[in-house]
C-alpha cells in the first residue's frame, strides 16, 4: 500500500524539514498533501521533482489522508488533529498539545517504540531538547540505571520558527555594522518583553511556570519521565537560547544508580546504542558542534567524563539537529516504525472510515 501523506505547517521551518525527510523516507508515498493556513493558499512546495500546491488545513481536507504530520502549533493541532483521526488519518503531532495525555504515546523510536503498540490514531513527537537527551541517556539508563539528570541547553533559534531565524540574521547584520535595532521576536513572540539574540544568550525559552522554571524546562522534566516510564526520575533543566541558527547542544550531568566500571564501558554502551554517534577525543580536540552535525539524523555525544568527586556521576555533551532528529526525522521515523509494525492505521473504534 502507498499512503496519502499530509504535512500540516508545510511552509514552516519544521514542515520544510519534514518534506525533506519524507523525500528520503522508505515509506511508500502515493501523494503528498501540503497544508498550511489560508495565508499560504497559492504557494507550492517542491516534492520529488514536482511543485505541489499548498492547501488550507480544514477538517474536510483530511478526507482520504492516511498519515498527517502536524507542525503548525498547539492551537492548530488541538483544532484539527482529532478531526484528522476521525477521518481515518494517523496523526504524528509535533506540538506540545497532547504529549502528556495518558492515551497518547510519546515516542522516540530508539527509546520506546513499544509505546506505539496500542495507539489510538494520535502519536506525539516529544520536544526537540528532550528527544536528543533521551536518545543519549537511554543506553546509560539500561546499563547502570538513572537517578538524576541535570541539563543546561544551548538551543538554536530555528526551534522558535522562521521568524526567530530571520530575527537572528537581521539583528546580527545590524549589530556587526554598528547599527541599532529593536528586538521583536525572542524570547517568546507572544510575550511583551523582548531581548536581542545577536551577540547575546537568553535564559528563557517559552513562558514561566509558577515554580520559576520555564515551560520548556518543565517539558524536559515531564516528557523525559513519560518516555522512560519513570515518574520519580529527577530532572533539573536550564534552557537557554543562543545565537545559532540550527542545532541544539546540551551539557548533561547524569547521576547513575550504579557507578560504571570504567569510562571505556560508558563509551562502549553509547557506541552500541541506535541513533547515537560518539565523537570524543580530547587529544584530537574532537567533539560535536551544531555546525558539524547539521542535517544529520543521529544524536552526537562527546566530552564524556567521570565526575571528579562522585564515581556514579558522568558528564556528557550532546548535540543534534533540532529540525531533523528534534522534529522532522523523529516524526517520519515514528511513521516508518508504525509501517514496519503494521500499525499505520487508525483503530476501528477511533475513526469513521
Ligand atoms: N522548530 C523546532 O525545533 C520544533 C521542534 C519540535 C516541535 N516544534 C513545533 O512545531 C510547530 C511549528 O514550528 P515551526 O518552527 O515550523 O514554526 P514556523 O516556522 O513558524 O511555521 C509555522 C507553520 O504553521 C502554519 N500555521 C500557522 N497557523 C496555522 C493555522 N491556523 N492553520 C494551519 N497552519 C498554520 C504556518 O503556515 P503559514 O505559512 O500559512 O502561516 C507554517 O507552515 C510548533 O508547534 C513548534 O512548537 C518545533
CSV table of C-alpha atoms and ligand atoms in Angstrom, one decimal:
chain,number,residue,atom,x,y,z
A,1,UNK,CA,0.0,0.0,0.0
A,2,UNK,CA,1.2,3.6,-0.8
A,3,UNK,CA,0.0,6.3,1.5
A,4,UNK,CA,-1.5,9.8,1.1
A,5,UNK,CA,0.6,11.9,3.5
A,6,UNK,CA,-0.4,15.4,4.7
A,7,UNK,CA,2.2,17.8,6.3
A,8,UNK,CA,0.3,20.5,8.3
A,9,UNK,CA,2.6,23.5,8.6
A,10,UNK,CA,4.3,22.7,5.3
A,11,UNK,CA,5.5,26.3,4.9
A,12,UNK,CA,7.2,26.4,8.3
A,13,UNK,CA,10.7,25.6,9.4
A,14,UNK,CA,9.8,22.1,10.7
A,15,UNK,CA,7.3,21.4,7.9
A,16,UNK,CA,10.0,22.1,5.3
A,17,UNK,CA,12.3,19.6,7.1
A,18,UNK,CA,9.5,17.1,7.3
A,19,UNK,CA,9.0,17.2,3.5
A,20,UNK,CA,12.8,16.7,3.0
A,21,UNK,CA,12.7,13.7,5.4
A,22,UNK,CA,9.7,12.2,3.6
A,23,UNK,CA,11.6,12.6,0.3
A,24,UNK,CA,14.4,10.3,1.7
A,25,UNK,CA,12.0,8.0,3.6
A,26,UNK,CA,11.4,4.3,2.9
A,27,UNK,CA,7.7,4.9,3.4
A,28,UNK,CA,5.7,4.3,0.2
A,29,UNK,CA,4.1,7.6,-0.6
A,30,UNK,CA,1.3,7.9,-3.2
A,31,UNK,CA,0.7,11.6,-2.7
A,32,UNK,CA,2.0,14.5,-0.6
A,33,UNK,CA,-0.7,16.9,0.6
A,34,UNK,CA,1.0,20.1,2.0
A,35,UNK,CA,-1.3,22.1,4.3
A,36,UNK,CA,-0.9,25.5,6.0
A,37,UNK,CA,-3.1,28.5,6.9
A,38,UNK,CA,-5.3,30.4,4.4
A,39,UNK,CA,-2.3,32.8,4.1
A,40,UNK,CA,-0.3,30.2,2.2
A,41,UNK,CA,-3.0,29.4,-0.4
A,42,UNK,CA,-1.5,29.6,-3.8
A,43,UNK,CA,2.1,28.7,-2.7
A,44,UNK,CA,3.7,25.5,-3.7
A,45,UNK,CA,6.3,23.2,-2.2
A,46,UNK,CA,8.8,21.0,-4.1
A,47,UNK,CA,8.5,17.2,-3.6
A,48,UNK,CA,10.3,14.6,-5.7
A,49,UNK,CA,10.7,17.0,-8.6
A,50,UNK,CA,7.2,18.3,-8.7
A,51,UNK,CA,5.7,21.6,-7.4
A,52,UNK,CA,2.8,20.6,-5.1
A,53,UNK,CA,0.1,23.2,-4.2
A,54,UNK,CA,-0.4,24.1,-0.6
A,55,UNK,CA,-4.0,23.7,0.6
A,56,UNK,CA,-5.7,25.3,3.6
A,57,UNK,CA,-5.8,23.0,6.6
A,58,UNK,CA,-9.5,22.4,7.3
A,59,UNK,CA,-11.3,19.3,8.8
A,60,UNK,CA,-12.5,18.3,5.3
A,61,UNK,CA,-9.0,18.5,3.8
A,62,UNK,CA,-8.1,15.3,5.7
A,63,UNK,CA,-10.6,13.1,3.9
A,64,UNK,CA,-8.6,10.3,2.2
A,65,UNK,CA,-5.4,11.1,4.1
A,66,UNK,CA,-3.7,8.1,5.7
A,67,UNK,CA,-1.0,9.9,7.6
A,68,UNK,CA,-0.8,13.5,8.8
A,69,UNK,CA,2.4,15.0,10.3
A,70,UNK,CA,1.4,18.2,12.2
A,71,UNK,CA,3.8,21.1,13.0
A,72,UNK,CA,1.6,24.2,13.0
A,73,UNK,CA,1.5,25.0,16.7
A,74,UNK,CA,-0.6,23.7,19.5
A,75,UNK,CA,-3.8,25.5,18.7
A,76,UNK,CA,-3.9,24.1,15.1
A,77,UNK,CA,-3.2,20.6,16.5
A,78,UNK,CA,-5.9,20.9,19.1
A,79,UNK,CA,-8.4,22.0,16.5
A,80,UNK,CA,-7.5,19.7,13.6
A,81,UNK,CA,-5.7,16.6,14.8
A,82,UNK,CA,-8.9,14.9,16.3
A,83,UNK,CA,-10.7,15.8,13.0
A,84,UNK,CA,-7.9,14.1,11.0
A,85,UNK,CA,-8.1,11.0,13.2
A,86,UNK,CA,-11.8,10.9,12.9
A,87,UNK,CA,-11.4,10.8,9.1
A,88,UNK,CA,-9.0,7.9,9.3
A,89,UNK,CA,-5.6,9.6,9.3
A,90,UNK,CA,-2.9,8.5,11.8
A,91,UNK,CA,-1.5,11.8,13.2
A,92,UNK,CA,2.0,12.4,14.4
A,93,UNK,CA,1.9,15.7,16.2
A,94,UNK,CA,4.9,17.9,16.8
A,95,UNK,CA,3.2,20.4,19.2
A,96,UNK,CA,3.0,20.1,23.0
A,97,UNK,CA,-0.8,19.9,22.8
A,98,UNK,CA,-1.2,16.1,23.5
A,99,UNK,CA,2.2,15.0,24.7
A,100,UNK,CA,1.3,14.4,28.4
A,101,UNK,CA,-2.2,12.8,27.7
A,102,UNK,CA,-2.3,9.2,29.1
A,103,UNK,CA,-3.9,7.8,25.9
A,104,UNK,CA,-1.3,9.4,23.6
A,105,UNK,CA,2.0,7.6,23.2
A,106,UNK,CA,5.0,10.0,23.3
A,107,UNK,CA,7.7,8.3,21.2
A,108,UNK,CA,11.3,8.3,20.3
A,109,UNK,CA,11.7,5.1,18.3
A,110,UNK,CA,15.2,4.2,19.5
A,111,UNK,CA,14.0,4.5,23.1
A,112,UNK,CA,10.3,3.4,23.5
A,113,UNK,CA,8.9,2.2,20.2
A,114,UNK,CA,6.9,-0.4,22.2
A,115,UNK,CA,4.6,2.5,23.3
A,116,UNK,CA,3.2,2.6,19.7
A,117,UNK,CA,1.5,-0.8,20.2
A,118,UNK,CA,-1.9,0.4,21.4
A,119,UNK,CA,-2.0,3.8,19.8
A,120,UNK,CA,-5.5,5.3,19.1
A,121,UNK,CA,-4.6,7.2,15.9
A,122,UNK,CA,-2.7,10.1,17.6
A,123,UNK,CA,1.0,9.9,18.5
A,124,UNK,CA,3.0,12.8,20.0
A,125,UNK,CA,6.5,13.7,19.0
A,126,UNK,CA,8.5,15.0,22.0
A,127,UNK,CA,10.1,18.4,22.4
A,128,UNK,CA,13.4,18.7,20.5
A,129,UNK,CA,15.6,19.1,23.5
A,130,UNK,CA,14.0,16.1,25.2
A,131,UNK,CA,14.4,13.9,22.1
A,132,UNK,CA,18.2,14.2,21.8
A,133,UNK,CA,18.8,13.9,25.6
A,134,UNK,CA,16.8,10.6,25.9
A,135,UNK,CA,18.5,9.1,22.9
A,136,UNK,CA,21.9,9.7,24.5
A,137,UNK,CA,20.8,8.6,28.0
A,138,UNK,CA,18.7,5.5,27.1
A,139,UNK,CA,21.8,3.2,26.9
A,140,UNK,CA,23.2,4.5,30.2
A,141,UNK,CA,19.8,4.0,31.8
A,142,UNK,CA,19.7,0.5,30.6
A,143,UNK,CA,23.2,-0.4,31.7
A,144,UNK,CA,23.5,1.5,35.0
A,145,UNK,CA,20.1,2.9,35.9
A,146,UNK,CA,19.3,6.7,36.1
A,147,UNK,CA,18.8,8.6,39.3
A,148,UNK,CA,19.0,12.3,38.4
A,149,UNK,CA,19.7,14.4,35.3
A,150,UNK,CA,20.9,18.0,35.4
A,151,UNK,CA,20.9,19.6,31.9
A,152,UNK,CA,21.8,23.0,30.5
A,153,UNK,CA,20.7,23.6,26.9
A,154,UNK,CA,22.2,25.8,24.2
A,155,UNK,CA,19.2,26.0,21.8
A,156,UNK,CA,19.2,27.3,18.2
A,157,UNK,CA,16.7,30.0,17.1
A,158,UNK,CA,15.1,27.7,14.5
A,159,UNK,CA,13.4,26.0,17.4
A,160,UNK,CA,11.3,29.1,17.7
A,161,UNK,CA,10.3,29.1,14.0
A,162,UNK,CA,11.2,31.0,10.9
A,163,UNK,CA,10.6,34.5,12.4
A,164,UNK,CA,13.3,33.8,15.0
A,165,UNK,CA,15.8,32.7,12.4
A,166,UNK,CA,15.1,35.9,10.4
A,167,UNK,CA,15.5,37.9,13.6
A,168,UNK,CA,18.9,36.5,14.3
A,169,UNK,CA,20.1,37.3,10.8
A,170,UNK,CA,18.6,40.8,10.8
A,171,UNK,CA,19.9,41.7,14.3
A,172,UNK,CA,23.4,40.2,13.6
A,173,UNK,CA,23.7,42.2,10.4
A,174,UNK,CA,22.7,45.5,12.1
A,175,UNK,CA,24.9,44.7,15.2
A,176,UNK,CA,28.1,44.0,13.1
A,177,UNK,CA,27.5,47.2,11.1
A,178,UNK,CA,27.3,49.1,14.4
A,179,UNK,CA,23.6,50.0,13.7
A,180,UNK,CA,20.8,49.9,16.3
A,181,UNK,CA,17.8,47.6,16.1
A,182,UNK,CA,14.7,46.9,18.2
A,183,UNK,CA,14.4,43.2,19.2
A,184,UNK,CA,10.9,41.9,18.2
A,185,UNK,CA,10.7,38.1,18.4
A,186,UNK,CA,12.6,36.5,21.3
A,187,UNK,CA,12.4,35.1,23.8
A,188,UNK,CA,8.7,34.5,23.2
A,189,UNK,CA,6.8,36.1,20.3
A,190,UNK,CA,3.6,36.4,22.2
A,191,UNK,CA,5.1,38.0,25.4
A,192,UNK,CA,5.7,41.7,25.7
A,193,UNK,CA,9.4,41.8,26.9
A,194,UNK,CA,12.0,41.2,24.2
A,195,UNK,CA,15.7,40.6,24.3
A,196,UNK,CA,18.3,40.8,21.5
A,197,UNK,CA,19.6,37.4,20.3
A,198,UNK,CA,22.5,38.9,18.3
A,199,UNK,CA,25.7,38.8,20.5
A,200,UNK,CA,23.6,37.5,23.4
A,201,UNK,CA,22.2,34.4,25.1
A,202,UNK,CA,18.7,34.4,26.6
A,203,UNK,CA,17.9,32.1,29.6
A,204,UNK,CA,14.2,31.9,28.8
A,205,UNK,CA,12.5,29.5,26.3
A,206,UNK,CA,8.7,29.7,26.5
A,207,UNK,CA,6.7,31.3,29.3
A,208,UNK,CA,7.4,30.9,33.0
A,209,UNK,CA,5.5,28.5,35.2
A,210,UNK,CA,4.7,29.4,38.8
A,211,UNK,CA,7.6,27.3,40.1
A,212,UNK,CA,10.1,29.5,38.4
A,213,UNK,CA,11.0,27.1,35.7
A,214,UNK,CA,10.1,27.8,32.1
A,215,UNK,CA,7.5,25.7,30.2
A,216,UNK,CA,10.4,24.4,28.0
A,217,UNK,CA,12.3,23.3,31.1
A,218,UNK,CA,9.2,21.6,32.5
A,219,UNK,CA,8.7,19.8,29.1
A,220,UNK,CA,12.1,18.3,29.6
A,221,UNK,CA,11.1,17.1,33.1
A,222,UNK,CA,7.7,15.7,32.3
A,223,UNK,CA,8.4,14.3,28.8
A,224,UNK,CA,11.6,12.5,30.0
A,225,UNK,CA,9.7,10.9,32.9
A,226,UNK,CA,6.9,9.8,30.5
A,227,UNK,CA,9.3,8.4,27.8
A,228,UNK,CA,11.4,6.5,30.3
A,229,UNK,CA,8.2,5.4,32.2
A,230,UNK,CA,9.7,6.7,35.4
A,231,UNK,CA,7.6,9.4,37.1
A,232,UNK,CA,10.1,9.6,40.0
A,233,UNK,CA,13.1,10.3,37.8
A,234,UNK,CA,14.7,13.6,38.9
A,235,UNK,CA,15.4,16.1,36.1
A,236,UNK,CA,16.6,19.7,36.5
A,237,UNK,CA,16.8,21.8,33.3
A,238,UNK,CA,18.0,25.3,32.4
A,239,UNK,CA,17.0,26.1,28.8
A,240,UNK,CA,18.9,28.8,27.0
A,241,UNK,CA,18.5,30.3,23.6
A,242,UNK,CA,21.8,31.0,21.8
A,243,UNK,CA,22.7,32.8,18.5
A,244,UNK,CA,22.9,29.7,16.4
A,245,UNK,CA,20.5,29.1,13.5
A,246,UNK,CA,20.3,25.2,13.6
A,247,UNK,CA,21.4,22.6,16.1
A,248,UNK,CA,20.7,22.2,19.9
A,249,UNK,CA,23.6,21.5,22.3
A,250,UNK,CA,23.2,20.2,25.8
A,251,UNK,CA,25.6,19.8,28.8
A,252,UNK,CA,24.2,16.9,30.7
A,253,UNK,CA,25.2,15.7,34.1
A,254,UNK,CA,23.8,12.3,35.0
A,255,UNK,CA,23.7,10.5,38.3
A,256,UNK,CA,23.6,6.8,37.8
A,257,UNK,CA,22.3,4.1,40.1
A,258,UNK,CA,25.5,2.1,39.7
A,259,UNK,CA,29.0,3.5,39.1
A,260,UNK,CA,30.4,2.4,35.7
A,261,UNK,CA,33.4,0.1,36.0
A,262,UNK,CA,35.3,2.4,33.6
A,263,UNK,CA,34.7,5.2,31.2
A,264,UNK,CA,35.5,2.8,28.3
A,265,UNK,CA,32.4,0.9,29.5
A,266,UNK,CA,30.3,4.1,29.2
A,267,UNK,CA,31.7,4.8,25.7
A,268,UNK,CA,31.0,1.3,24.6
A,269,UNK,CA,27.4,1.5,25.8
A,270,UNK,CA,26.9,4.8,23.9
A,271,UNK,CA,28.6,3.5,20.7
A,272,UNK,CA,26.4,0.4,20.6
A,273,UNK,CA,23.2,2.4,21.0
A,274,UNK,CA,20.9,3.1,18.0
A,275,UNK,CA,20.9,6.7,16.8
A,276,UNK,CA,24.0,7.7,18.8
A,277,UNK,CA,27.3,8.6,17.4
A,278,UNK,CA,30.3,9.2,19.7
A,279,UNK,CA,32.8,11.9,18.8
A,280,UNK,CA,35.1,12.1,21.8
A,281,UNK,CA,38.8,12.5,21.5
A,282,UNK,CA,40.4,15.3,23.7
A,283,UNK,CA,43.9,14.7,22.1
A,284,UNK,CA,42.5,15.5,18.7
A,285,UNK,CA,40.1,18.2,20.1
A,286,UNK,CA,37.2,16.1,18.7
A,287,UNK,CA,33.7,16.7,19.9
A,288,UNK,CA,30.4,17.6,18.2
A,289,UNK,CA,29.2,21.1,17.5
A,290,UNK,CA,25.9,22.3,15.9
A,291,UNK,CA,27.6,23.2,12.7
A,292,UNK,CA,29.2,19.8,12.3
A,293,UNK,CA,26.0,17.8,12.8
A,294,UNK,CA,23.7,19.9,10.7
A,295,UNK,CA,21.4,17.8,8.5
A,296,UNK,CA,22.2,14.6,10.4
A,297,UNK,CA,19.7,12.2,11.8
A,298,UNK,CA,21.8,10.9,14.7
A,299,UNK,CA,22.5,12.3,18.1
A,300,UNK,CA,26.2,13.1,18.7
A,301,UNK,CA,27.9,12.7,22.1
A,302,UNK,CA,31.3,14.0,23.2
A,303,UNK,CA,33.2,15.4,26.2
A,304,UNK,CA,32.4,12.2,28.1
A,305,UNK,CA,33.9,12.5,31.6
A,306,UNK,CA,33.5,10.9,35.0
A,307,UNK,CA,32.8,13.4,37.8
A,308,UNK,CA,35.8,14.3,39.8
A,309,UNK,CA,34.1,13.6,43.1
A,310,UNK,CA,31.3,11.1,42.6
A,311,UNK,CA,32.1,7.8,40.7
A,312,UNK,CA,28.4,7.3,39.7
A,313,UNK,CA,28.2,10.8,38.0
A,314,UNK,CA,29.0,11.2,34.4
A,315,UNK,CA,29.1,14.4,32.2
A,316,UNK,CA,28.2,14.5,28.5
A,317,UNK,CA,28.0,17.0,25.7
A,318,UNK,CA,25.0,16.1,23.4
A,319,UNK,CA,24.4,17.8,20.0
A,320,UNK,CA,21.7,17.2,17.4
A,321,UNK,CA,20.0,18.9,14.5
A,322,UNK,CA,16.8,20.2,16.2
A,323,UNK,CA,14.9,20.4,12.9
A,324,UNK,CA,15.9,16.8,11.9
A,325,UNK,CA,16.1,14.5,14.9
A,326,UNK,CA,14.5,17.1,17.1
A,327,UNK,CA,11.4,17.3,14.9
A,328,UNK,CA,11.1,16.1,11.3
A,329,UNK,CA,13.1,12.9,11.3
A,330,UNK,CA,11.7,11.7,14.6
A,331,UNK,CA,8.2,12.2,13.2
A,332,UNK,CA,8.9,10.4,10.0
A,333,UNK,CA,10.8,7.7,11.9
A,334,UNK,CA,7.7,7.1,14.0
A,335,UNK,CA,5.7,6.7,10.8
A,336,UNK,CA,8.2,4.3,9.4
A,337,UNK,CA,8.2,2.3,12.6
A,338,UNK,CA,4.3,2.2,12.5
A,339,UNK,CA,4.5,0.9,8.9
A,340,UNK,CA,7.1,-1.8,9.8
A,341,UNK,CA,4.9,-3.0,12.7
A,342,UNK,CA,1.7,-3.0,10.6
A,343,UNK,CA,0.3,-0.2,12.8
A,344,UNK,CA,0.0,2.6,10.3
A,345,UNK,CA,-3.8,2.7,10.5
A,346,UNK,CA,-6.4,4.2,12.9
A,347,UNK,CA,-8.0,1.5,15.1
A,348,UNK,CA,-11.7,0.9,14.1
A,349,UNK,CA,-13.1,2.4,17.3
A,350,UNK,CA,-11.5,5.8,16.7
A,351,UNK,CA,-12.1,6.7,13.1
A,352,UNK,CA,-15.2,6.9,11.0
A,353,UNK,CA,-13.7,5.3,7.9
B,1,LIG,N1,11.5,24.0,15.3
B,1,LIG,C1,11.7,23.0,16.2
B,1,LIG,O1,12.8,22.7,16.5
B,1,LIG,C2,10.5,22.3,16.7
B,1,LIG,C3,10.7,21.1,17.3
B,1,LIG,C4,9.6,20.4,17.7
B,1,LIG,C5,8.3,20.9,17.6
B,1,LIG,N2,8.1,22.1,17.0
B,1,LIG,C6,6.8,22.6,16.9
B,1,LIG,O2,6.4,22.6,15.5
B,1,LIG,C7,5.5,23.7,15.3
B,1,LIG,C8,5.9,24.5,14.1
B,1,LIG,O3,7.2,25.1,14.3
B,1,LIG,P1,8.0,25.8,13.2
B,1,LIG,O4,9.3,26.1,13.8
B,1,LIG,O5,7.9,25.1,11.9
B,1,LIG,O6,7.2,27.2,13.0
B,1,LIG,P2,7.1,28.2,11.8
B,1,LIG,O7,8.3,28.2,11.0
B,1,LIG,O8,6.6,29.5,12.4
B,1,LIG,O9,5.9,27.6,10.9
B,1,LIG,C9,4.6,27.5,11.3
B,1,LIG,C10,3.7,26.7,10.3
B,1,LIG,O10,2.4,26.6,10.8
B,1,LIG,C11,1.5,27.0,9.9
B,1,LIG,N3,0.3,27.5,10.5
B,1,LIG,C12,0.2,28.6,11.4
B,1,LIG,N4,-1.1,28.8,11.8
B,1,LIG,C13,-1.9,27.8,11.1
B,1,LIG,C14,-3.2,27.5,11.0
B,1,LIG,N5,-4.1,28.2,11.8
B,1,LIG,N6,-3.6,26.5,10.2
B,1,LIG,C15,-2.7,25.8,9.5
B,1,LIG,N7,-1.4,26.1,9.5
B,1,LIG,C16,-1.0,27.1,10.3
B,1,LIG,C17,2.2,28.1,9.1
B,1,LIG,O11,1.5,28.3,7.9
B,1,LIG,P3,1.5,29.8,7.2
B,1,LIG,O12,2.8,29.9,6.5
B,1,LIG,O13,0.4,29.7,6.3
B,1,LIG,O14,1.4,30.8,8.3
B,1,LIG,C18,3.6,27.4,9.0
B,1,LIG,O15,3.5,26.5,7.9
B,1,LIG,C19,5.3,24.4,16.6
B,1,LIG,O16,4.2,23.8,17.3
B,1,LIG,C20,6.6,24.0,17.4
B,1,LIG,O17,6.4,24.1,18.7
B,1,LIG,C21,9.2,22.8,16.6
